[in-house]
Amino acid sequence: MCRLMTPQLEEALKGYPLYSQDGKGKEAVCRAIFALGTVRWFILEGEKEGNDTILYGIVVGLAEDEYGYISLNELSEVELDLTAQGLGKLQVRQQENFTPTPLKNLQDFRLQQFLARFED
């Protein structure tokens, strides 16, 4: 089993299969957040596909902020090796005790800046 597939994530995705929040924009409910350093993945929906779970959400903090699909298995393998700096290897982690929240209510400057690009 993928190290990032927790009971908390499984519960958060129940009733939110892929495409279930299409067209909701800032009203879409963020079901989970993953982070590695300043990179954050805001997960909106997902469903099992074979031995993987395909997620859909927004990533901010990379070269470009964007909507996209994410393989949970691939996300669990992302690792930042900072052993030379004395920090060891960092892995993507799920934000614990996150309560599903509409995107518009999340206090994340970069996310809100990204969402503002789509306003009428």
mmCIF file of N, CA and C in Angstrom, residues 54-106:
data_model
loop_
_atom_site.group_PDB
_atom_site.id
_atom_site.type_symbol
_atom_site.label_atom_id
_atom_site.label_comp_id
_atom_site.label_asym_id
_atom_site.label_seq_id
_atom_site.Cartn_x
_atom_site.Cartn_y
_atom_site.Cartn_z
ATOM 1 N N ILE A 54 -5.583 8.144 -8.274
ATOM 2 C CA ILE A 54 -5.361 9.337 -9.085
ATOM 3 C C ILE A 54 -6.103 10.491 -8.431
ATOM 4 N N LEU A 55 -5.364 11.545 -8.157
ATOM 5 C CA LEU A 55 -5.908 12.718 -7.494
ATOM 6 C C LEU A 55 -5.980 13.869 -8.484
ATOM 7 N N TYR A 56 -6.860 14.820 -8.211
ATOM 8 C CA TYR A 56 -6.932 16.038 -9.007
ATOM 9 C C TYR A 56 -6.912 17.197 -8.030
ATOM 10 N N GLY A 57 -6.111 18.198 -8.367
ATOM 11 C CA GLY A 57 -6.036 19.347 -7.484
ATOM 12 C C GLY A 57 -5.180 20.452 -8.062
ATOM 13 N N ILE A 58 -4.691 21.288 -7.176
ATOM 14 C CA ILE A 58 -3.868 22.434 -7.550
ATOM 15 C C ILE A 58 -2.527 22.287 -6.858
ATOM 16 N N VAL A 59 -1.455 22.511 -7.608
ATOM 17 C CA VAL A 59 -0.127 22.535 -7.006
ATOM 18 C C VAL A 59 0.396 23.966 -7.099
ATOM 19 N N VAL A 60 0.944 24.453 -6.004
ATOM 20 C CA VAL A 60 1.575 25.774 -5.988
ATOM 21 C C VAL A 60 2.980 25.628 -5.404
ATOM 22 N N GLY A 61 3.880 26.479 -5.877
ATOM 23 C CA GLY A 61 5.236 26.473 -5.350
ATOM 24 C C GLY A 61 6.260 25.851 -6.268
ATOM 25 N N LEU A 62 5.823 25.283 -7.381
ATOM 26 C CA LEU A 62 6.764 24.778 -8.384
ATOM 27 C C LEU A 62 6.997 25.893 -9.404
ATOM 28 N N ALA A 63 7.611 25.577 -10.540
ATOM 29 C CA ALA A 63 7.877 26.596 -11.558
ATOM 30 C C ALA A 63 6.585 27.304 -11.969
ATOM 31 N N GLU A 64 5.492 26.538 -12.063
ATOM 32 C CA GLU A 64 4.184 27.111 -12.396
ATOM 33 C C GLU A 64 3.141 26.562 -11.447
ATOM 34 N N ASP A 65 2.229 27.415 -11.017
ATOM 35 C CA ASP A 65 1.087 26.960 -10.221
ATOM 36 C C ASP A 65 0.046 26.480 -11.218
ATOM 37 N N GLU A 66 -0.576 25.319 -10.963
ATOM 38 C CA GLU A 66 -1.509 24.787 -11.953
ATOM 39 C C GLU A 66 -2.446 23.741 -11.376
ATOM 40 N N TYR A 67 -3.572 23.562 -12.078
ATOM 41 C CA TYR A 67 -4.473 22.438 -11.836
ATOM 42 C C TYR A 67 -3.842 21.227 -12.499
ATOM 43 N N GLY A 68 -4.079 20.037 -11.956
ATOM 44 C CA GLY A 68 -3.569 18.854 -12.619
ATOM 45 C C GLY A 68 -3.897 17.570 -11.889
ATOM 46 N N TYR A 69 -3.570 16.465 -12.542
ATOM 47 C CA TYR A 69 -3.758 15.129 -11.992
ATOM 48 C C TYR A 69 -2.456 14.690 -11.334
ATOM 49 N N ILE A 70 -2.575 13.942 -10.253
ATOM 50 C CA ILE A 70 -1.419 13.504 -9.495
ATOM 51 C C ILE A 70 -1.607 12.040 -9.142
ATOM 52 N N SER A 71 -0.592 11.234 -9.404
ATOM 53 C CA SER A 71 -0.592 9.844 -8.962
ATOM 54 C C SER A 71 -0.134 9.824 -7.503
ATOM 55 N N LEU A 72 -0.937 9.231 -6.631
ATOM 56 C CA LEU A 72 -0.556 9.166 -5.222
ATOM 57 C C LEU A 72 0.717 8.345 -5.045
ATOM 58 N N ASN A 73 0.877 7.274 -5.830
ATOM 59 C CA ASN A 73 2.104 6.472 -5.749
ATOM 60 C C ASN A 73 3.320 7.315 -6.119
ATOM 61 N N GLU A 74 3.223 8.109 -7.184
ATOM 62 C CA GLU A 74 4.352 8.956 -7.598
ATOM 63 C C GLU A 74 4.622 10.033 -6.555
ATOM 64 N N LEU A 75 3.566 10.616 -6.016
ATOM 65 C CA LEU A 75 3.728 11.658 -5.001
ATOM 66 C C LEU A 75 4.450 11.100 -3.772
ATOM 67 N N SER A 76 4.150 9.853 -3.423
ATOM 68 C CA SER A 76 4.781 9.246 -2.245
ATOM 69 C C SER A 76 6.267 8.973 -2.464
ATOM 70 N N GLU A 77 6.700 8.944 -3.722
ATOM 71 C CA GLU A 77 8.109 8.678 -4.029
ATOM 72 C C GLU A 77 8.941 9.953 -4.145
ATOM 73 N N VAL A 78 8.302 11.122 -4.154
ATOM 74 C CA VAL A 78 9.038 12.379 -4.263
ATOM 75 C C VAL A 78 9.857 12.568 -2.987
ATOM 76 N N GLU A 79 11.152 12.854 -3.187
ATOM 77 C CA GLU A 79 12.050 12.976 -2.050
ATOM 78 C C GLU A 79 13.075 14.070 -2.348
ATOM 79 N N LEU A 80 13.366 14.857 -1.356
ATOM 80 C CA LEU A 80 14.352 15.928 -1.480
ATOM 81 C C LEU A 80 15.526 15.550 -0.592
ATOM 82 N N ASP A 81 16.699 15.297 -1.205
ATOM 83 C CA ASP A 81 17.863 14.852 -0.454
ATOM 84 C C ASP A 81 18.667 16.055 0.026
ATOM 85 N N LEU A 82 18.559 16.345 1.309
ATOM 86 C CA LEU A 82 19.294 17.462 1.909
ATOM 87 C C LEU A 82 20.294 16.963 2.956
ATOM 88 N N THR A 83 20.811 15.752 2.729
ATOM 89 C CA THR A 83 21.765 15.194 3.683
ATOM 90 C C THR A 83 23.041 16.035 3.725
ATOM 91 N N ALA A 84 23.441 16.604 2.594
ATOM 92 C CA ALA A 84 24.646 17.442 2.559
ATOM 93 C C ALA A 84 24.483 18.683 3.435
ATOM 94 N N GLN A 85 23.233 19.118 3.634
ATOM 95 C CA GLN A 85 22.962 20.280 4.470
ATOM 96 C C GLN A 85 22.622 19.856 5.913
ATOM 97 N N GLY A 86 22.732 18.575 6.187
ATOM 98 C CA GLY A 86 22.476 18.074 7.530
ATOM 99 C C GLY A 86 21.007 17.886 7.870
ATOM 100 N N LEU A 87 20.150 17.909 6.843
ATOM 101 C CA LEU A 87 18.710 17.794 7.092
ATOM 102 C C LEU A 87 18.131 16.434 6.731
ATOM 103 N N GLY A 88 18.922 15.568 6.149
ATOM 104 C CA GLY A 88 18.415 14.255 5.755
ATOM 105 C C GLY A 88 17.576 14.326 4.494
ATOM 106 N N LYS A 89 16.729 13.340 4.327
ATOM 107 C CA LYS A 89 15.852 13.277 3.156
ATOM 108 C C LYS A 89 14.443 13.685 3.568
ATOM 109 N N LEU A 90 13.886 14.641 2.843
ATOM 110 C CA LEU A 90 12.530 15.112 3.124
ATOM 111 C C LEU A 90 11.566 14.463 2.156
ATOM 112 N N GLN A 91 10.380 14.099 2.639
ATOM 113 C CA GLN A 91 9.358 13.482 1.806
ATOM 114 C C GLN A 91 8.068 14.292 1.883
ATOM 115 N N VAL A 92 7.231 14.104 0.880
ATOM 116 C CA VAL A 92 5.920 14.732 0.867
ATOM 117 C C VAL A 92 5.128 14.189 2.050
ATOM 118 N N ARG A 93 4.451 15.090 2.745
ATOM 119 C CA ARG A 93 3.633 14.715 3.897
ATOM 120 C C ARG A 93 2.239 15.296 3.753
ATOM 121 N N GLN A 94 1.266 14.593 4.289
ATOM 122 C CA GLN A 94 -0.105 15.097 4.312
ATOM 123 C C GLN A 94 -0.271 15.978 5.546
ATOM 124 N N GLN A 95 -0.938 17.112 5.369
ATOM 125 C CA GLN A 95 -1.217 17.983 6.517
ATOM 126 C C GLN A 95 -2.189 17.251 7.432
ATOM 127 N N GLU A 96 -1.775 17.055 8.663
ATOM 128 C CA GLU A 96 -2.605 16.322 9.626
ATOM 129 C C GLU A 96 -3.737 17.195 10.137
ATOM 130 N N ASN A 97 -4.808 16.544 10.526
ATOM 131 C CA ASN A 97 -5.972 17.205 11.131
ATOM 132 C C ASN A 97 -6.555 18.317 10.274
ATOM 133 N N PHE A 98 -6.441 18.166 8.959
ATOM 134 C CA PHE A 98 -7.028 19.155 8.047
ATOM 135 C C PHE A 98 -8.522 18.890 7.910
ATOM 136 N N THR A 99 -9.314 19.927 8.018
ATOM 137 C CA THR A 99 -10.754 19.821 7.828
ATOM 138 C C THR A 99 -11.080 20.288 6.423
ATOM 139 N N PRO A 100 -11.777 19.471 5.613
ATOM 140 C CA PRO A 100 -12.130 19.906 4.259
ATOM 141 C C PRO A 100 -12.755 21.302 4.272
ATOM 142 N N THR A 101 -12.258 22.135 3.367
ATOM 143 C CA THR A 101 -12.603 23.552 3.351
ATOM 144 C C THR A 101 -12.710 24.043 1.914
ATOM 145 N N PRO A 102 -13.694 24.905 1.597
ATOM 146 C CA PRO A 102 -13.736 25.486 0.253
ATOM 147 C C PRO A 102 -12.428 26.239 -0.037
ATOM 148 N N LEU A 103 -11.970 26.137 -1.266
ATOM 149 C CA LEU A 103 -10.718 26.788 -1.652
ATOM 150 C C LEU A 103 -10.701 28.266 -1.282
ATOM 151 N N LYS A 104 -11.820 28.946 -1.455
ATOM 152 C CA LYS A 104 -11.874 30.387 -1.201
ATOM 153 C C LYS A 104 -11.584 30.738 0.259
ATOM 154 N N ASN A 105 -11.735 29.775 1.173
ATOM 155 C CA ASN A 105 -11.526 30.027 2.598
ATOM 156 C C ASN A 105 -10.132 29.644 3.093
ATOM 157 N N LEU A 106 -9.303 29.064 2.242
ATOM 158 C CA LEU A 106 -7.965 28.658 2.674
ATOM 159 C C LEU A 106 -7.042 29.871 2.724
#
